Amino acid sequence: MEKTINPCLDPNATLGIDQACLNIINKYKQDLTFYSTFSECRLCHGIPTANLPAENTTSLLISTKYPLHMYYMNNYEWCHTTYTFKEHGRYGWNLSAEEICSNIYLINNPSNAYFPLIAALLLLIISIIVIQIGKVILRAIKHYFRYDGMYLHDDLSVLQESERQIQPAINVTRLSTRVQSVDTFRGIAILLMIFVNNGGGEYVFFNHSAWFGLTVADLVLPWFAWIMGLTIAISKRGEFRHMSSRTKIIMRNFTRTLMLILIGLMINSRKIFTNFHGKSYYLENLRFPGVLQLLAISYFVCTVLETLFMRTPISVGRFSILEDILNNWIQWCIILAIVATHTLITFLLPVPNCPKGYFGPGGYDTFQKYTNCTGGAAGYIDRYVFGKHMYNNTKNLVYGNILQHDPEGIMNTISAIFIVYLGVQAGHILLYYYQCKSKILRWLLWSLVTGIIAGFLCNFSLVDGVIPVSKKMMTLSFVLTTSSFAFLLFAILYYLIDYKQFFTGAPFVYAGTNSIFLYVGHYITMGLFPWSWRENNPTHSVQLIINLWTTVLWTFISYVLYKKEIVITV
């Protein structure tokens, strides 16, 4: 077996992404043990990381993804400290009886890991400004030549010019009837999903949280589910105009659900084949849950509710301000019953050797008291139902070795139903009220209310409260928090795009019209040239360029489909 060389032992060696070096000088005349853990793991004992020989220097390669909490053992625990190391920096720490807790000092300056991201943002802003200025100049030139040349035309040419300028009152196309802000919102979600699924430049905030908390990547799936719910409200009204039978509508949506599940299983099978390079592992390791499976089931539940109980809006008298809710009170009762059931299972289901209502990852969490309790009730149910046919990553950067837990498992799918229906509620507001101010005000109120409820559940913290924020568990506080942001973002987009028309939605609107095609396509082509490639010595700059290129290429593909009015859906 090839021996791994510690790059910290070579001052000229190149460190990898999110890596730094720490030289610990042990001036004691006895060996010490160095303990460390990421500060992200608040209820964790330090993990023995290295043995520090007496009167010697030990060079450690450490990760800079999160602040590091560390101390050393000399019969007792000494010098508990937390330090935020920066990428490619080289640091020193002196341990001695004379100065037990010396400060960590800098040996070589770190690199600016965020410079590539800042440069990319500036380039994007400059590009947008240049494009907008170019459009203004182009329109001015066309305007000038159109009217300056009119004086040189004869009567016939003037007549021909007038005929050319006569346009139909409404130019109806397949895409012109779509709500632009809806496609734009969906486009933001899918392009962000493509970016983070391909690596997100290897930045921590563009990757999913370790367990608790919220990152940009954590917003992608709930936003996609939320806007799917909004489109359910719109599409159901259209289906009722063309199809009188509710049974036919449900069967049609059931067929779509099965197709989405099948596509999801195909994507999962491709991952298994890619990882194991052998057909003997194919069925044995096939993961049953997945993103498309979660979306399909939550879609079907909400679309059945809408199909069965949707009716023509009726006047509710002095309660007309709540018309969108009161006209759909049956659906809301069922959804709240689903949420209550999910909550009761989470807090009351007995899990062997685990506390009730546990939301943690197990492993190092809670001082290793609940090592085999990963995911609490949700994890227990998934492991019982799916066995090995679920997400098999049991190594967590922060919490160490954990049990199998599927982020798109059964309990999380039930949570997703609530997200989808909050999107349906947003669609009801879009359909029930005609004044733009009424719609936007209600979306903002929903954003405020869901945000406040989420805040009380998690104690306005990302890791505390009765129900902490966790994408891995799809907790109720996470659902409400992400939905709060969704209501707010959609209100802004609707105001800018559909009401004031300050913004066309480009380029996101292109991706939003073919979101499922882009989702499936980016998984099939992941890691394949020309969508992506690998570098021997990757850096944040290189990874950011590759991931942005992948996203831009899919944006261009969606633009071509949009211009040709091709909409690929299930």
XYZ file of C-alpha atoms in Angstrom:
570
model
C 0.000 0.000 0.000
C 1.328 3.408 -0.960
C 2.229 5.491 2.088
C 0.504 8.870 2.335
C 2.974 11.731 2.640
C 2.081 14.567 4.993
C 2.421 17.782 2.918
C 2.988 19.752 6.134
C 6.416 18.138 6.449
C 7.480 19.784 3.193
C 7.504 23.625 3.271
C 7.305 23.685 -0.542
C 4.396 21.262 -0.828
C 1.044 22.447 -2.169
C -1.893 22.048 0.159
C -5.316 20.988 -1.058
C -8.686 22.696 -0.819
C -9.592 23.771 2.742
C -6.325 22.522 4.210
C -3.836 24.179 6.547
C -0.854 23.083 8.630
C -0.433 23.309 12.390
C 3.022 22.792 13.951
C 2.649 21.871 17.620
C 5.844 22.233 19.646
C 5.723 20.063 22.765
C 8.216 21.477 25.288
C 7.119 19.096 28.014
C 9.403 16.252 29.008
C 6.565 13.785 28.505
C 4.334 12.754 25.667
C 1.026 14.555 25.254
C -2.187 13.737 23.415
C -3.778 16.326 21.149
C -7.594 16.410 21.018
C -9.725 18.281 18.520
C -13.238 18.553 17.156
C -15.018 20.989 14.889
C -16.894 23.706 16.785
C -19.887 22.743 14.600
C -20.191 19.725 16.885
C -21.093 21.660 20.032
C -21.944 18.688 22.259
C -18.865 16.660 21.405
C -15.850 15.503 23.359
C -12.532 16.132 21.700
C -11.307 13.263 19.536
C -7.708 12.019 20.033
C -6.061 13.373 16.906
C -2.313 12.975 17.398
C 0.333 11.874 19.839
C 2.799 14.671 20.655
C 6.259 13.258 21.482
C 8.150 14.915 24.330
C 10.357 17.887 23.390
C 9.506 17.526 19.744
C 7.514 19.201 16.949
C 4.500 17.535 15.345
C 3.095 18.820 12.053
C -0.608 18.210 11.501
C -2.697 18.604 8.349
C -6.018 20.088 9.419
C -9.274 21.012 7.703
C -10.349 24.661 7.558
C -14.008 24.009 6.714
C -15.128 24.857 10.254
C -13.488 26.485 13.303
C -11.523 23.895 15.272
C -11.892 23.360 19.014
C -8.765 21.784 20.524
C -6.877 21.035 23.720
C -4.149 18.706 24.967
C -4.035 16.096 27.712
C -1.403 16.041 30.424
C -3.152 14.076 33.178
C -5.774 16.820 32.852
C -7.338 18.665 29.942
C -5.392 21.864 29.273
C -5.891 24.925 27.145
C -9.322 24.531 25.578
C -9.348 26.937 22.660
C -11.201 27.443 19.396
C -9.415 28.819 16.358
C -10.511 29.601 12.819
C -7.757 28.397 10.524
C -7.631 29.680 6.969
C -6.837 27.785 3.804
C -3.161 27.120 3.015
C -1.965 28.887 6.145
C 0.814 27.460 8.305
C 0.399 27.941 12.038
C 2.312 27.207 15.214
C 1.341 26.388 18.805
C 3.785 26.087 21.708
C 2.928 23.864 24.653
C 4.968 24.188 27.837
C 4.576 24.090 31.599
C 5.725 27.718 31.841
C 3.100 28.967 29.366
C 0.309 26.428 29.404
C -2.005 28.286 27.033
C 0.057 30.173 24.512
C -1.586 31.798 21.527
C -1.623 30.182 18.117
C 0.630 32.148 15.808
C 0.983 32.476 12.052
C 4.055 31.093 10.277
C 3.029 31.486 6.621
C 0.139 33.651 5.453
C -2.982 31.830 4.211
C -4.444 32.342 0.763
C -7.689 34.188 0.181
C -10.066 31.305 -0.515
C -12.931 33.684 -1.292
C -11.133 35.808 -3.873
C -12.249 33.594 -6.827
C -15.854 33.861 -5.662
C -15.658 37.647 -5.299
C -14.024 37.920 -8.730
C -16.777 35.758 -10.272
C -19.502 37.931 -8.697
C -17.867 41.134 -9.940
C -17.515 39.652 -13.427
C -21.187 38.672 -13.376
C -22.271 42.170 -12.307
C -20.099 43.815 -14.966
C -21.452 41.440 -17.624
C -25.051 42.274 -16.688
C -24.323 46.006 -16.821
C -22.583 45.723 -20.205
C -25.425 43.632 -21.652
C -28.068 46.075 -20.440
C -26.142 49.076 -21.792
C -25.677 47.240 -25.091
C -29.426 46.629 -25.335
C -30.145 50.322 -24.752
C -27.609 51.382 -27.383
C -28.929 48.837 -29.880
C -32.500 50.038 -29.399
C -31.371 53.664 -29.838
C -29.568 52.822 -33.091
C -32.602 50.967 -34.475
C -34.835 53.855 -33.477
C -32.541 56.386 -35.156
C -32.263 54.573 -38.490
C -35.979 53.768 -38.565
C -37.139 57.367 -38.297
C -34.203 59.060 -40.018
C -34.772 56.969 -43.137
C -38.502 57.611 -43.303
C -37.987 61.017 -44.954
C -36.225 59.352 -47.915
C -39.057 56.929 -48.650
C -41.701 57.504 -51.246
C -45.404 57.054 -50.547
C -45.324 53.362 -51.393
C -42.401 52.638 -49.106
C -44.057 54.602 -46.289
C -47.199 52.494 -46.746
C -45.127 49.311 -46.682
C -43.338 50.520 -43.550
C -46.680 51.198 -41.874
C -47.951 47.729 -42.755
C -44.840 46.162 -41.305
C -45.323 48.004 -38.053
C -48.862 46.678 -37.607
C -48.593 43.767 -35.156
C -51.261 41.488 -33.770
C -52.768 42.745 -30.526
C -51.698 39.567 -28.705
C -48.967 37.240 -29.925
C -49.908 33.976 -28.248
C -47.234 31.277 -28.109
C -46.765 28.188 -25.980
C -44.452 30.097 -23.639
C -46.259 33.433 -23.566
C -49.095 31.978 -21.482
C -46.755 30.894 -18.679
C -46.243 32.977 -15.541
C -42.715 34.328 -15.951
C -42.006 34.699 -12.238
C -42.882 31.022 -11.678
C -40.433 29.847 -14.333
C -37.822 32.282 -13.039
C -38.156 30.980 -9.475
C -37.936 27.389 -10.695
C -34.964 28.320 -12.873
C -33.124 29.800 -9.891
C -33.738 26.574 -7.967
C -32.602 24.217 -10.750
C -29.505 26.209 -11.752
C -28.485 26.523 -8.121
C -29.058 22.781 -7.786
C -26.798 22.070 -10.774
C -24.110 24.348 -9.330
C -24.090 22.847 -5.825
C -24.524 19.228 -6.974
C -21.388 19.590 -9.064
C -19.412 20.906 -6.101
C -20.286 24.579 -5.631
C -16.638 25.557 -5.959
C -16.027 23.373 -2.875
C -17.168 26.206 -0.608
C -18.794 25.103 2.653
C -21.851 27.331 2.245
C -22.465 25.881 -1.239
C -22.550 22.380 0.229
C -25.148 20.868 2.519
C -24.818 21.488 6.250
C -23.120 18.760 8.281
C -26.403 18.103 10.113
C -27.814 21.188 11.797
C -27.956 24.709 10.377
C -28.711 26.141 6.967
C -26.575 26.715 3.892
C -27.351 27.946 0.386
C -27.359 24.336 -0.848
C -30.002 23.426 1.731
C -32.473 25.842 0.116
C -32.491 24.127 -3.277
C -34.726 21.077 -2.715
C -37.392 22.789 -0.568
C -37.602 25.688 -3.037
C -38.050 23.254 -5.910
C -40.786 21.440 -3.970
C -42.444 24.743 -3.004
C -42.669 26.078 -6.561
C -43.929 22.673 -7.695
C -46.815 23.171 -5.280
C -47.558 26.591 -6.730
C -47.770 25.115 -10.227
C -50.166 22.433 -8.930
C -52.658 25.148 -8.023
C -52.326 26.687 -11.493
C -52.391 23.434 -13.468
C -55.392 21.968 -11.631
C -57.548 24.889 -12.708
C -56.484 24.319 -16.335
C -57.125 20.571 -16.116
C -60.641 21.115 -14.800
C -61.395 23.236 -17.868
C -60.458 20.421 -20.232
C -61.334 17.357 -18.175
C -64.550 16.998 -16.180
C -63.701 13.667 -14.549
C -61.704 13.935 -11.325
C -60.807 10.252 -11.633
C -59.134 10.829 -15.012
C -57.151 13.746 -13.589
C -55.951 11.633 -10.647
C -54.963 8.723 -12.928
C -53.092 11.103 -15.205
C -51.153 12.484 -12.254
C -50.589 8.976 -10.897
C -48.953 8.058 -14.204
C -46.719 11.124 -13.948
C -45.796 10.161 -10.394
C -44.753 6.668 -11.478
C -42.653 8.090 -14.307
C -40.848 10.450 -11.919
C -40.164 7.583 -9.501
C -38.838 5.431 -12.356
C -36.536 8.222 -13.549
C -35.345 8.693 -9.966
C -34.483 5.000 -9.685
C -32.639 5.192 -12.997
C -30.552 8.087 -11.677
C -29.817 6.127 -8.482
C -28.792 3.073 -10.503
C -26.381 5.181 -12.554
C -24.707 6.363 -9.347
C -24.351 2.796 -8.102
C -22.884 1.639 -11.418
C -20.478 4.591 -11.458
C -19.335 3.978 -7.886
C -18.882 0.215 -8.046
C -18.079 -0.359 -11.728
C -19.759 -3.742 -11.665
C -23.227 -5.121 -12.311
C -22.976 -7.545 -9.369
C -23.579 -4.593 -7.026
C -26.454 -3.208 -9.070
C -29.588 -4.470 -7.288
C -27.971 -5.168 -3.942
C -27.032 -1.519 -3.452
C -29.777 0.224 -5.403
C -31.077 3.154 -3.379
C -34.876 3.336 -3.361
C -35.424 6.862 -1.981
C -34.212 9.905 -3.912
C -34.963 13.512 -4.779
C -37.325 12.712 -7.654
C -39.045 10.024 -5.588
C -39.610 12.522 -2.783
C -40.924 15.129 -5.212
C -43.139 12.590 -6.982
C -44.857 11.323 -3.832
C -45.346 14.771 -2.286
C -46.630 15.989 -5.669
C -49.136 13.156 -5.902
C -50.518 13.678 -2.393
C -51.025 17.407 -2.922
C -52.426 17.042 -6.422
C -54.949 14.442 -5.210
C -56.055 16.796 -2.439
C -56.499 19.612 -4.938
C -58.330 17.398 -7.418
C -60.739 15.967 -4.869
C -61.558 19.120 -2.944
C -60.904 22.014 -5.312
C -64.067 23.973 -6.032
C -65.188 27.246 -7.545
C -64.395 30.079 -5.105
C -67.447 31.139 -3.133
C -68.048 34.337 -1.236
C -67.188 34.107 2.466
C -68.683 37.450 3.410
C -66.796 39.508 5.925
C -64.051 36.873 6.008
C -63.165 37.527 2.363
C -59.691 38.554 3.451
C -59.125 34.837 4.191
C -60.870 33.591 1.061
C -57.855 31.649 -0.184
C -57.729 29.673 3.080
C -61.432 29.231 3.866
C -62.238 27.966 0.368
C -59.645 25.245 0.881
C -60.212 24.440 4.547
C -60.580 20.701 3.913
C -57.138 20.485 2.285
C -55.647 22.476 5.145
C -57.199 20.178 7.759
C -55.692 17.135 6.043
C -52.268 18.771 5.669
C -52.203 19.851 9.318
C -53.206 16.305 10.306
C -50.241 14.998 8.284
C -47.902 17.475 9.999
C -49.286 16.539 13.430
C -48.823 12.826 12.671
C -45.235 13.417 11.581
C -44.535 15.374 14.784
C -46.093 12.720 17.028
C -44.086 9.942 15.364
C -40.900 11.980 15.755
C -41.402 12.616 19.459
C -43.250 9.473 20.604
C -42.008 6.523 18.522
C -39.816 4.273 20.726
C -36.387 3.760 19.170
C -34.259 1.055 20.855
C -31.596 2.524 23.185
C -32.367 6.057 22.000
C -34.217 8.998 23.585
C -37.576 10.020 22.170
C -37.560 13.117 19.984
C -33.880 12.806 19.074
C -32.905 14.828 15.982
C -29.153 14.367 16.020
C -26.716 12.466 13.812
C -25.391 10.065 16.434
C -21.656 9.473 16.207
C -19.750 12.060 18.246
C -22.923 14.070 18.953
C -24.179 14.501 22.539
C -20.815 13.293 23.894
C -21.257 9.938 22.107
C -24.234 8.952 24.286
C -26.416 8.132 21.280
C -23.906 6.777 18.783
C -26.424 4.417 17.156
C -29.356 6.838 17.117
C -28.675 8.577 13.804
C -31.780 10.423 12.653
C -33.901 9.363 15.630
C -37.314 8.005 14.611
C -36.861 8.985 10.951
C -33.576 7.107 10.632
C -34.955 4.104 12.485
C -37.968 3.854 10.152
C -35.840 4.164 7.005
C -33.356 1.527 8.144
C -36.221 -0.827 9.046
C -38.087 -0.349 5.751
C -35.268 0.050 3.213
C -32.418 -1.894 4.798
C -29.377 -1.446 2.561
C -31.445 0.196 -0.173
C -30.874 3.717 1.082
C -28.245 6.437 1.229
C -25.076 4.655 2.307
C -22.752 7.487 3.337
C -21.891 6.700 6.966
C -18.871 9.011 7.272
C -19.660 12.524 8.474
C -16.893 15.148 8.475
C -18.075 16.675 11.758
C -19.729 13.781 13.613
C -17.547 10.870 12.529
C -19.024 7.442 11.783
C -22.834 7.443 11.834
C -25.541 4.979 10.878
C -27.233 5.003 7.493
C -29.816 7.751 7.168
C -31.609 8.856 4.022
C -32.226 12.600 3.561
C -35.096 11.721 1.189
C -36.521 8.939 3.332
C -40.109 8.279 4.425
C -40.383 10.865 7.211
C -38.619 13.497 5.127
C -41.023 12.847 2.265
C -43.902 13.512 4.652
C -42.229 16.813 5.558
C -41.911 17.617 1.865
C -45.688 17.264 1.493
C -46.067 20.253 3.801
C -43.534 22.262 1.770
C -45.382 21.467 -1.455
C -48.710 22.464 0.019
C -47.327 25.775 1.250
C -46.484 26.311 -2.421
C -50.061 25.356 -3.322
C -51.214 28.043 -0.883
C -49.036 30.561 -2.705
C -50.738 29.447 -5.928
C -54.156 29.978 -4.386
C -53.175 33.550 -3.582
C -52.051 34.020 -7.186
C -55.403 32.764 -8.488
C -57.855 34.174 -5.942
C -56.779 37.812 -5.892
C -56.542 40.142 -8.863
C -54.717 43.162 -7.459
C -50.960 42.778 -7.405
C -50.663 44.543 -4.047
C -53.087 42.067 -2.464
C -51.069 39.113 -3.738
C -47.697 40.486 -2.678
C -48.975 41.541 0.746
C -50.296 38.032 1.420
C -47.077 36.353 0.263
C -45.102 38.664 2.542
C -47.434 37.908 5.445
C -47.010 34.165 4.876
C -43.254 34.710 4.800
C -43.407 36.559 8.096
C -45.722 34.083 9.842
C -43.839 30.938 8.757
C -40.549 32.609 9.690
C -41.775 33.560 13.175
C -43.173 30.076 13.870
C -39.901 28.532 12.713
C -38.028 30.944 14.968
C -40.009 29.880 18.038
C -39.489 26.199 17.223
C -35.712 26.536 16.895
C -35.338 29.318 19.484
C -34.226 31.639 16.665
C -31.042 29.604 16.368
C -29.836 27.125 13.799
C -29.000 24.384 16.307
C -31.191 24.991 19.363
C -34.862 24.908 20.291
C -37.495 22.198 20.550
C -37.116 21.427 16.842
C -33.729 22.557 15.467
C -33.145 23.424 11.819
C -31.874 20.382 9.912
C -32.024 19.599 6.218
C -30.895 16.018 6.859
C -33.991 15.493 8.999
C -36.245 17.902 7.064
C -37.460 19.164 10.433
C -40.561 21.328 10.812
C -38.438 24.386 11.608
C -36.421 23.740 8.448
C -39.598 23.414 6.370
C -41.010 26.679 7.697
C -37.710 28.561 7.412
C -37.083 27.607 3.796
C -40.737 28.229 2.906
C -40.503 31.669 4.507
C -37.610 32.499 2.175
C -39.576 31.032 -0.751
C -42.607 33.269 -0.120
C -40.321 36.290 0.145
C -38.316 35.519 -3.007
C -41.411 34.810 -5.082
C -43.080 38.046 -3.947
C -40.003 39.976 -5.096
C -39.832 38.160 -8.435
C -43.535 38.620 -9.131
C -43.268 42.340 -8.391
C -40.196 42.847 -10.603
C -41.175 40.542 -13.496
C -44.938 40.249 -13.850
C -46.075 43.516 -12.280
C -43.473 46.220 -12.935
C -41.700 44.336 -15.756
C -38.336 45.680 -14.614
C -36.806 42.230 -15.163
C -37.466 39.579 -17.806
C -36.303 36.701 -15.612
C -33.447 35.826 -17.966
C -31.480 33.610 -17.850
C -33.319 31.767 -15.076
C -36.626 31.745 -16.943
C -35.044 29.611 -19.672
C -34.016 26.907 -17.204
C -37.356 27.074 -15.410
C -39.315 25.989 -18.464
C -37.373 22.707 -18.737
C -36.434 22.072 -15.109
C -36.993 18.290 -15.076
C -34.970 17.867 -18.272
C -32.107 19.863 -16.758
C -32.292 17.930 -13.507
C -32.073 14.538 -15.191
C -29.573 15.742 -17.780
C -27.121 17.196 -15.286
C -27.044 13.917 -13.346
C -26.518 11.817 -16.472
C -23.670 14.042 -17.705
C -22.100 14.676 -14.291
C -18.344 14.274 -14.552
C -18.434 13.932 -18.354
C -16.671 16.262 -20.793
C -17.586 18.887 -21.987
C -19.855 19.486 -18.996
C -17.086 18.842 -16.516
C -13.543 17.595 -16.097
C -11.001 16.887 -13.370
C -7.759 18.595 -12.380
C -4.758 16.972 -10.696
C -4.355 19.792 -8.160
C -7.798 21.295 -7.682
C -8.234 24.658 -6.006
C -11.252 26.796 -5.218
C -10.519 28.810 -8.369
C -10.373 25.753 -10.616
C -13.427 24.097 -9.074
C -15.417 27.320 -9.253
C -14.591 27.736 -12.942
C -15.557 24.116 -13.689
C -18.826 24.291 -11.730
C -19.772 27.660 -13.218
C -18.993 26.343 -16.704
C -21.292 23.351 -16.086
C -24.072 25.680 -14.952
C -23.577 28.092 -17.853
C -23.579 25.249 -20.382
C -26.898 23.940 -19.088
C -28.239 27.498 -19.115
C -27.292 27.790 -22.780
C -28.981 24.463 -23.558
C -32.142 25.664 -21.816
C -31.935 28.947 -23.772
C -31.881 27.063 -27.096
C -34.888 24.983 -26.042
C -36.698 28.117 -24.878
C -36.152 29.949 -28.163
C -37.391 26.938 -30.113
C -40.383 26.728 -27.737
C -39.495 23.169 -26.776
C -40.790 22.187 -23.344
C -39.723 18.714 -22.187
C -41.736 17.505 -19.232
C -43.149 14.331 -17.729
